[in-house]
Amino acid sequence: MKNLLIALCAALYIAMSAPAMAQGTESASTEQTILYVDINKDSAEKMSDLLIGVGAKKAEAIVQYREQNGPFNSAEELVNVPGIGASTLQKNYEAIVVGDI
């Protein structure tokens, strides 16, 4: 489990630092609006609608995990939910919030 978390943190660091190293600037017209999902408050329906690779079953698993284990402390804790892996977390990392925005 510890190795998984270390690997996950390394992958997220690499994924998050790549855009910062890219050269050039984007115009305001190409910016996208990110819709946020609060994994501690939002419904399974909202999660399945907005998170990439998360359908109704995975979204319901997130809600069940939250109800059984209490609120999430970080987005990284999602990998503890059956069916949610590092890849799913990485694809949705910018859209996931824990608590208020």
mmCIF file of N, CA and C in Angstrom:
data_model
loop_
_atom_site.group_PDB
_atom_site.id
_atom_site.type_symbol
_atom_site.label_atom_id
_atom_site.label_comp_id
_atom_site.label_asym_id
_atom_site.label_seq_id
_atom_site.Cartn_x
_atom_site.Cartn_y
_atom_site.Cartn_z
ATOM 1 N N MET A 1 0.829 -1.185 0.000
ATOM 2 C CA MET A 1 0.000 0.000 0.000
ATOM 3 C C MET A 1 0.873 1.247 0.000
ATOM 4 N N LYS A 2 1.956 1.206 0.805
ATOM 5 C CA LYS A 2 2.850 2.350 0.880
ATOM 6 C C LYS A 2 3.509 2.593 -0.476
ATOM 7 N N ASN A 3 3.920 1.504 -1.138
ATOM 8 C CA ASN A 3 4.536 1.644 -2.458
ATOM 9 C C ASN A 3 3.551 2.195 -3.471
ATOM 10 N N LEU A 4 2.294 1.801 -3.369
ATOM 11 C CA LEU A 4 1.264 2.312 -4.270
ATOM 12 C C LEU A 4 1.098 3.814 -4.089
ATOM 13 N N LEU A 5 1.062 4.262 -2.841
ATOM 14 C CA LEU A 5 0.909 5.694 -2.584
ATOM 15 C C LEU A 5 2.122 6.480 -3.066
ATOM 16 N N ILE A 6 3.318 5.928 -2.896
ATOM 17 C CA ILE A 6 4.525 6.597 -3.384
ATOM 18 C C ILE A 6 4.493 6.690 -4.900
ATOM 19 N N ALA A 7 4.123 5.599 -5.563
ATOM 20 C CA ALA A 7 4.036 5.606 -7.026
ATOM 21 C C ALA A 7 2.967 6.575 -7.501
ATOM 22 N N LEU A 8 1.856 6.609 -6.808
ATOM 23 C CA LEU A 8 0.770 7.528 -7.168
ATOM 24 C C LEU A 8 1.218 8.977 -7.027
ATOM 25 N N CYS A 9 1.879 9.287 -5.928
ATOM 26 C CA CYS A 9 2.366 10.658 -5.730
ATOM 27 C C CYS A 9 3.374 11.047 -6.807
ATOM 28 N N ALA A 10 4.262 10.125 -7.167
ATOM 29 C CA ALA A 10 5.241 10.407 -8.217
ATOM 30 C C ALA A 10 4.557 10.636 -9.554
ATOM 31 N N ALA A 11 3.575 9.817 -9.874
ATOM 32 C CA ALA A 11 2.855 9.974 -11.142
ATOM 33 C C ALA A 11 2.105 11.297 -11.180
ATOM 34 N N LEU A 12 1.483 11.655 -10.073
ATOM 35 C CA LEU A 12 0.753 12.923 -10.023
ATOM 36 C C LEU A 12 1.699 14.110 -10.133
ATOM 37 N N TYR A 13 2.871 14.014 -9.506
ATOM 38 C CA TYR A 13 3.858 15.092 -9.596
ATOM 39 C C TYR A 13 4.296 15.294 -11.036
ATOM 40 N N ILE A 14 4.586 14.208 -11.723
ATOM 41 C CA ILE A 14 5.011 14.290 -13.121
ATOM 42 C C ILE A 14 3.888 14.845 -13.985
ATOM 43 N N ALA A 15 2.685 14.347 -13.778
ATOM 44 C CA ALA A 15 1.547 14.800 -14.580
ATOM 45 C C ALA A 15 1.244 16.274 -14.349
ATOM 46 N N MET A 16 1.385 16.723 -13.125
ATOM 47 C CA MET A 16 1.059 18.111 -12.814
ATOM 48 C C MET A 16 2.175 19.068 -13.219
ATOM 49 N N SER A 17 3.418 18.592 -13.294
ATOM 50 C CA SER A 17 4.517 19.486 -13.646
ATOM 51 C C SER A 17 4.693 19.627 -15.153
ATOM 52 N N ALA A 18 4.203 18.687 -15.943
ATOM 53 C CA ALA A 18 4.366 18.755 -17.399
ATOM 54 C C ALA A 18 3.735 19.998 -18.006
ATOM 55 N N PRO A 19 2.492 20.364 -17.659
ATOM 56 C CA PRO A 19 1.921 21.584 -18.245
ATOM 57 C C PRO A 19 2.691 22.842 -17.848
ATOM 58 N N ALA A 20 3.275 22.850 -16.664
ATOM 59 C CA ALA A 20 4.019 24.017 -16.218
ATOM 60 C C ALA A 20 5.291 24.209 -17.029
ATOM 61 N N MET A 21 5.837 23.122 -17.563
ATOM 62 C CA MET A 21 7.067 23.209 -18.334
ATOM 63 C C MET A 21 6.805 23.489 -19.809
ATOM 64 N N ALA A 22 5.581 23.392 -20.253
ATOM 65 C CA ALA A 22 5.260 23.640 -21.657
ATOM 66 C C ALA A 22 5.463 25.113 -21.981
ATOM 67 N N GLN A 23 5.985 25.382 -23.180
ATOM 68 C CA GLN A 23 6.223 26.763 -23.583
ATOM 69 C C GLN A 23 5.022 27.307 -24.318
ATOM 70 N N GLY A 24 4.940 28.619 -24.369
ATOM 71 C CA GLY A 24 3.842 29.262 -25.069
ATOM 72 C C GLY A 24 2.719 29.580 -24.103
ATOM 73 N N THR A 25 1.787 30.364 -24.605
ATOM 74 C CA THR A 25 0.641 30.716 -23.778
ATOM 75 C C THR A 25 -0.630 30.411 -24.535
ATOM 76 N N GLU A 26 -1.678 30.170 -23.809
ATOM 77 C CA GLU A 26 -2.972 29.923 -24.421
ATOM 78 C C GLU A 26 -3.782 31.207 -24.394
ATOM 79 N N SER A 27 -4.549 31.400 -25.417
ATOM 80 C CA SER A 27 -5.431 32.561 -25.421
ATOM 81 C C SER A 27 -6.638 32.274 -24.541
ATOM 82 N N ALA A 28 -7.300 33.322 -24.130
ATOM 83 C CA ALA A 28 -8.461 33.176 -23.257
ATOM 84 C C ALA A 28 -9.578 32.386 -23.930
ATOM 85 N N SER A 29 -9.623 32.411 -25.252
ATOM 86 C CA SER A 29 -10.701 31.720 -25.953
ATOM 87 C C SER A 29 -10.556 30.205 -25.922
ATOM 88 N N THR A 30 -9.353 29.685 -25.634
ATOM 89 C CA THR A 30 -9.156 28.237 -25.609
ATOM 90 C C THR A 30 -9.258 27.662 -24.202
ATOM 91 N N GLU A 31 -9.449 28.505 -23.204
ATOM 92 C CA GLU A 31 -9.556 28.006 -21.840
ATOM 93 C C GLU A 31 -10.866 27.256 -21.660
ATOM 94 N N GLN A 32 -10.807 26.201 -20.851
ATOM 95 C CA GLN A 32 -11.995 25.416 -20.569
ATOM 96 C C GLN A 32 -12.439 25.669 -19.135
ATOM 97 N N THR A 33 -13.711 25.603 -18.923
ATOM 98 C CA THR A 33 -14.253 25.724 -17.580
ATOM 99 C C THR A 33 -14.258 24.342 -16.947
ATOM 100 N N ILE A 34 -13.658 24.245 -15.772
ATOM 101 C CA ILE A 34 -13.622 22.970 -15.058
ATOM 102 C C ILE A 34 -14.793 22.941 -14.081
ATOM 103 N N LEU A 35 -15.565 21.884 -14.142
ATOM 104 C CA LEU A 35 -16.651 21.683 -13.191
ATOM 105 C C LEU A 35 -16.112 20.824 -12.057
ATOM 106 N N TYR A 36 -16.246 21.294 -10.850
ATOM 107 C CA TYR A 36 -15.680 20.613 -9.701
ATOM 108 C C TYR A 36 -16.654 19.609 -9.097
ATOM 109 N N VAL A 37 -16.077 18.545 -8.545
ATOM 110 C CA VAL A 37 -16.837 17.512 -7.854
ATOM 111 C C VAL A 37 -16.283 17.406 -6.440
ATOM 112 N N ASP A 38 -17.135 17.652 -5.463
ATOM 113 C CA ASP A 38 -16.742 17.513 -4.065
ATOM 114 C C ASP A 38 -17.041 16.073 -3.652
ATOM 115 N N ILE A 39 -15.990 15.288 -3.486
ATOM 116 C CA ILE A 39 -16.173 13.865 -3.196
ATOM 117 C C ILE A 39 -16.737 13.614 -1.798
ATOM 118 N N ASN A 40 -16.777 14.637 -0.958
ATOM 119 C CA ASN A 40 -17.370 14.485 0.372
ATOM 120 C C ASN A 40 -18.841 14.874 0.424
ATOM 121 N N LYS A 41 -19.332 15.561 -0.607
ATOM 122 C CA LYS A 41 -20.702 16.071 -0.541
ATOM 123 C C LYS A 41 -21.562 15.699 -1.740
ATOM 124 N N ASP A 42 -20.975 15.591 -2.911
ATOM 125 C CA ASP A 42 -21.774 15.427 -4.123
ATOM 126 C C ASP A 42 -22.355 14.024 -4.263
ATOM 127 N N SER A 43 -23.424 13.951 -5.021
ATOM 128 C CA SER A 43 -24.139 12.694 -5.238
ATOM 129 C C SER A 43 -23.396 11.799 -6.224
ATOM 130 N N ALA A 44 -23.751 10.531 -6.198
ATOM 131 C CA ALA A 44 -23.186 9.579 -7.153
ATOM 132 C C ALA A 44 -23.540 9.990 -8.574
ATOM 133 N N GLU A 45 -24.736 10.516 -8.757
ATOM 134 C CA GLU A 45 -25.171 10.937 -10.089
ATOM 135 C C GLU A 45 -24.276 12.049 -10.635
ATOM 136 N N LYS A 46 -23.970 13.040 -9.813
ATOM 137 C CA LYS A 46 -23.103 14.130 -10.265
ATOM 138 C C LYS A 46 -21.704 13.612 -10.571
ATOM 139 N N MET A 47 -21.188 12.720 -9.718
ATOM 140 C CA MET A 47 -19.853 12.169 -9.947
ATOM 141 C C MET A 47 -19.799 11.403 -11.257
ATOM 142 N N SER A 48 -20.808 10.591 -11.524
ATOM 143 C CA SER A 48 -20.799 9.801 -12.761
ATOM 144 C C SER A 48 -20.966 10.693 -13.984
ATOM 145 N N ASP A 49 -21.644 11.814 -13.839
ATOM 146 C CA ASP A 49 -21.817 12.745 -14.956
ATOM 147 C C ASP A 49 -20.540 13.519 -15.272
ATOM 148 N N LEU A 50 -19.756 13.856 -14.245
ATOM 149 C CA LEU A 50 -18.641 14.777 -14.447
ATOM 150 C C LEU A 50 -17.252 14.153 -14.417
ATOM 151 N N LEU A 51 -17.106 12.988 -13.817
ATOM 152 C CA LEU A 51 -15.775 12.390 -13.722
ATOM 153 C C LEU A 51 -15.534 11.421 -14.873
ATOM 154 N N ILE A 52 -14.378 11.536 -15.488
ATOM 155 C CA ILE A 52 -13.996 10.694 -16.620
ATOM 156 C C ILE A 52 -13.741 9.272 -16.130
ATOM 157 N N GLY A 53 -14.354 8.299 -16.768
ATOM 158 C CA GLY A 53 -14.139 6.899 -16.425
ATOM 159 C C GLY A 53 -14.877 6.437 -15.181
ATOM 160 N N VAL A 54 -15.769 7.272 -14.672
ATOM 161 C CA VAL A 54 -16.544 6.916 -13.485
ATOM 162 C C VAL A 54 -18.012 6.836 -13.886
ATOM 163 N N GLY A 55 -18.501 5.609 -13.935
ATOM 164 C CA GLY A 55 -19.911 5.396 -14.245
ATOM 165 C C GLY A 55 -20.724 5.318 -12.970
ATOM 166 N N ALA A 56 -21.945 4.891 -13.103
ATOM 167 C CA ALA A 56 -22.862 4.839 -11.961
ATOM 168 C C ALA A 56 -22.357 3.911 -10.851
ATOM 169 N N LYS A 57 -21.811 2.742 -11.220
ATOM 170 C CA LYS A 57 -21.356 1.779 -10.207
ATOM 171 C C LYS A 57 -20.159 2.310 -9.422
ATOM 172 N N LYS A 58 -19.182 2.888 -10.130
ATOM 173 C CA LYS A 58 -18.005 3.426 -9.438
ATOM 174 C C LYS A 58 -18.383 4.627 -8.580
ATOM 175 N N ALA A 59 -19.265 5.456 -9.086
ATOM 176 C CA ALA A 59 -19.705 6.622 -8.315
ATOM 177 C C ALA A 59 -20.433 6.179 -7.049
ATOM 178 N N GLU A 60 -21.257 5.161 -7.167
ATOM 179 C CA GLU A 60 -21.961 4.638 -5.995
ATOM 180 C C GLU A 60 -20.968 4.028 -5.008
ATOM 181 N N ALA A 61 -19.904 3.402 -5.512
ATOM 182 C CA ALA A 61 -18.867 2.846 -4.636
ATOM 183 C C ALA A 61 -18.162 3.962 -3.859
ATOM 184 N N ILE A 62 -17.961 5.111 -4.494
ATOM 185 C CA ILE A 62 -17.349 6.256 -3.812
ATOM 186 C C ILE A 62 -18.249 6.719 -2.670
ATOM 187 N N VAL A 63 -19.535 6.840 -2.934
ATOM 188 C CA VAL A 63 -20.485 7.282 -1.909
ATOM 189 C C VAL A 63 -20.547 6.263 -0.770
ATOM 190 N N GLN A 64 -20.584 4.971 -1.091
ATOM 191 C CA GLN A 64 -20.621 3.935 -0.053
ATOM 192 C C GLN A 64 -19.358 3.976 0.796
ATOM 193 N N TYR A 65 -18.203 4.129 0.150
ATOM 194 C CA TYR A 65 -16.942 4.209 0.885
ATOM 195 C C TYR A 65 -16.970 5.403 1.842
ATOM 196 N N ARG A 66 -17.450 6.529 1.349
ATOM 197 C CA ARG A 66 -17.548 7.749 2.160
ATOM 198 C C ARG A 66 -18.469 7.535 3.360
ATOM 199 N N GLU A 67 -19.591 6.868 3.150
ATOM 200 C CA GLU A 67 -20.543 6.617 4.234
ATOM 201 C C GLU A 67 -19.986 5.643 5.271
ATOM 202 N N GLN A 68 -19.204 4.667 4.833
ATOM 203 C CA GLN A 68 -18.665 3.653 5.739
ATOM 204 C C GLN A 68 -17.406 4.114 6.463
ATOM 205 N N ASN A 69 -16.594 4.967 5.808
ATOM 206 C CA ASN A 69 -15.293 5.331 6.355
ATOM 207 C C ASN A 69 -15.170 6.794 6.759
ATOM 208 N N GLY A 70 -16.206 7.558 6.567
ATOM 209 C CA GLY A 70 -16.141 8.978 6.888
ATOM 210 C C GLY A 70 -15.617 9.771 5.702
ATOM 211 N N PRO A 71 -15.528 11.078 5.871
ATOM 212 C CA PRO A 71 -15.131 11.937 4.752
ATOM 213 C C PRO A 71 -13.693 11.697 4.301
ATOM 214 N N PHE A 72 -13.468 11.978 3.030
ATOM 215 C CA PHE A 72 -12.127 11.887 2.463
ATOM 216 C C PHE A 72 -11.302 13.064 2.973
ATOM 217 N N ASN A 73 -10.023 12.823 3.234
ATOM 218 C CA ASN A 73 -9.108 13.892 3.630
ATOM 219 C C ASN A 73 -8.365 14.466 2.437
ATOM 220 N N SER A 74 -8.272 13.677 1.376
ATOM 221 C CA SER A 74 -7.584 14.131 0.165
ATOM 222 C C SER A 74 -8.126 13.355 -1.027
ATOM 223 N N ALA A 75 -7.902 13.897 -2.206
ATOM 224 C CA ALA A 75 -8.341 13.227 -3.430
ATOM 225 C C ALA A 75 -7.624 11.893 -3.606
ATOM 226 N N GLU A 76 -6.392 11.813 -3.141
ATOM 227 C CA GLU A 76 -5.597 10.596 -3.290
ATOM 228 C C GLU A 76 -6.233 9.393 -2.602
ATOM 229 N N GLU A 77 -7.065 9.628 -1.597
ATOM 230 C CA GLU A 77 -7.731 8.535 -0.886
ATOM 231 C C GLU A 77 -8.721 7.784 -1.769
ATOM 232 N N LEU A 78 -9.074 8.353 -2.908
ATOM 233 C CA LEU A 78 -10.009 7.671 -3.814
ATOM 234 C C LEU A 78 -9.477 6.324 -4.286
ATOM 235 N N VAL A 79 -8.156 6.153 -4.315
ATOM 236 C CA VAL A 79 -7.607 4.870 -4.767
ATOM 237 C C VAL A 79 -7.951 3.736 -3.803
ATOM 238 N N ASN A 80 -8.431 4.064 -2.612
ATOM 239 C CA ASN A 80 -8.869 3.041 -1.659
ATOM 240 C C ASN A 80 -10.260 2.507 -1.986
ATOM 241 N N VAL A 81 -10.964 3.186 -2.879
ATOM 242 C CA VAL A 81 -12.310 2.769 -3.279
ATOM 243 C C VAL A 81 -12.188 1.681 -4.341
ATOM 244 N N PRO A 82 -12.841 0.535 -4.153
ATOM 245 C CA PRO A 82 -12.780 -0.519 -5.169
ATOM 246 C C PRO A 82 -13.226 -0.001 -6.536
ATOM 247 N N GLY A 83 -12.398 -0.243 -7.544
ATOM 248 C CA GLY A 83 -12.714 0.182 -8.903
ATOM 249 C C GLY A 83 -12.096 1.508 -9.300
ATOM 250 N N ILE A 84 -11.549 2.244 -8.337
ATOM 251 C CA ILE A 84 -10.911 3.525 -8.632
ATOM 252 C C ILE A 84 -9.404 3.335 -8.502
ATOM 253 N N GLY A 85 -8.709 3.531 -9.595
ATOM 254 C CA GLY A 85 -7.263 3.371 -9.587
ATOM 255 C C GLY A 85 -6.545 4.686 -9.827
ATOM 256 N N ALA A 86 -5.227 4.598 -9.893
ATOM 257 C CA ALA A 86 -4.398 5.783 -10.095
ATOM 258 C C ALA A 86 -4.718 6.479 -11.410
ATOM 259 N N SER A 87 -5.028 5.708 -12.439
ATOM 260 C CA SER A 87 -5.339 6.287 -13.746
ATOM 261 C C SER A 87 -6.611 7.131 -13.693
ATOM 262 N N THR A 88 -7.634 6.614 -13.047
ATOM 263 C CA THR A 88 -8.890 7.363 -12.914
ATOM 264 C C THR A 88 -8.662 8.630 -12.101
ATOM 265 N N LEU A 89 -7.901 8.520 -11.030
ATOM 266 C CA LEU A 89 -7.601 9.686 -10.209
ATOM 267 C C LEU A 89 -6.844 10.735 -11.015
ATOM 268 N N GLN A 90 -5.855 10.298 -11.775
ATOM 269 C CA GLN A 90 -5.044 11.228 -12.563
ATOM 270 C C GLN A 90 -5.892 11.966 -13.603
ATOM 271 N N LYS A 91 -6.793 11.261 -14.256
ATOM 272 C CA LYS A 91 -7.642 11.876 -15.283
ATOM 273 C C LYS A 91 -8.565 12.944 -14.701
ATOM 274 N N ASN A 92 -8.910 12.813 -13.442
ATOM 275 C CA ASN A 92 -9.905 13.692 -12.824
ATOM 276 C C ASN A 92 -9.343 14.596 -11.730
ATOM 277 N N TYR A 93 -8.050 14.563 -11.520
ATOM 278 C CA TYR A 93 -7.443 15.220 -10.365
ATOM 279 C C TYR A 93 -7.814 16.699 -10.242
ATOM 280 N N GLU A 94 -7.809 17.422 -11.351
ATOM 281 C CA GLU A 94 -8.091 18.861 -11.306
ATOM 282 C C GLU A 94 -9.556 19.161 -10.998
ATOM 283 N N ALA A 95 -10.433 18.213 -11.233
ATOM 284 C CA ALA A 95 -11.866 18.440 -11.019
ATOM 285 C C ALA A 95 -12.330 18.022 -9.627
ATOM 286 N N ILE A 96 -11.479 17.312 -8.886
ATOM 287 C CA ILE A 96 -11.872 16.780 -7.582
ATOM 288 C C ILE A 96 -11.486 17.757 -6.479
ATOM 289 N N VAL A 97 -12.447 18.049 -5.627
ATOM 290 C CA VAL A 97 -12.177 18.848 -4.435
ATOM 291 C C VAL A 97 -12.656 18.083 -3.211
ATOM 292 N N VAL A 98 -12.042 18.411 -2.087
ATOM 293 C CA VAL A 98 -12.416 17.812 -0.815
ATOM 294 C C VAL A 98 -12.846 18.964 0.085
ATOM 295 N N GLY A 99 -14.126 19.050 0.357
ATOM 296 C CA GLY A 99 -14.635 20.167 1.139
ATOM 297 C C GLY A 99 -15.015 21.316 0.224
ATOM 298 N N ASP A 100 -15.014 22.521 0.766
ATOM 299 C CA ASP A 100 -15.411 23.694 -0.005
ATOM 300 C C ASP A 100 -14.300 24.128 -0.955
ATOM 301 N N ILE A 101 -14.699 24.737 -2.075
ATOM 302 C CA ILE A 101 -13.731 25.243 -3.063
ATOM 303 C C ILE A 101 -13.174 26.554 -2.564
#
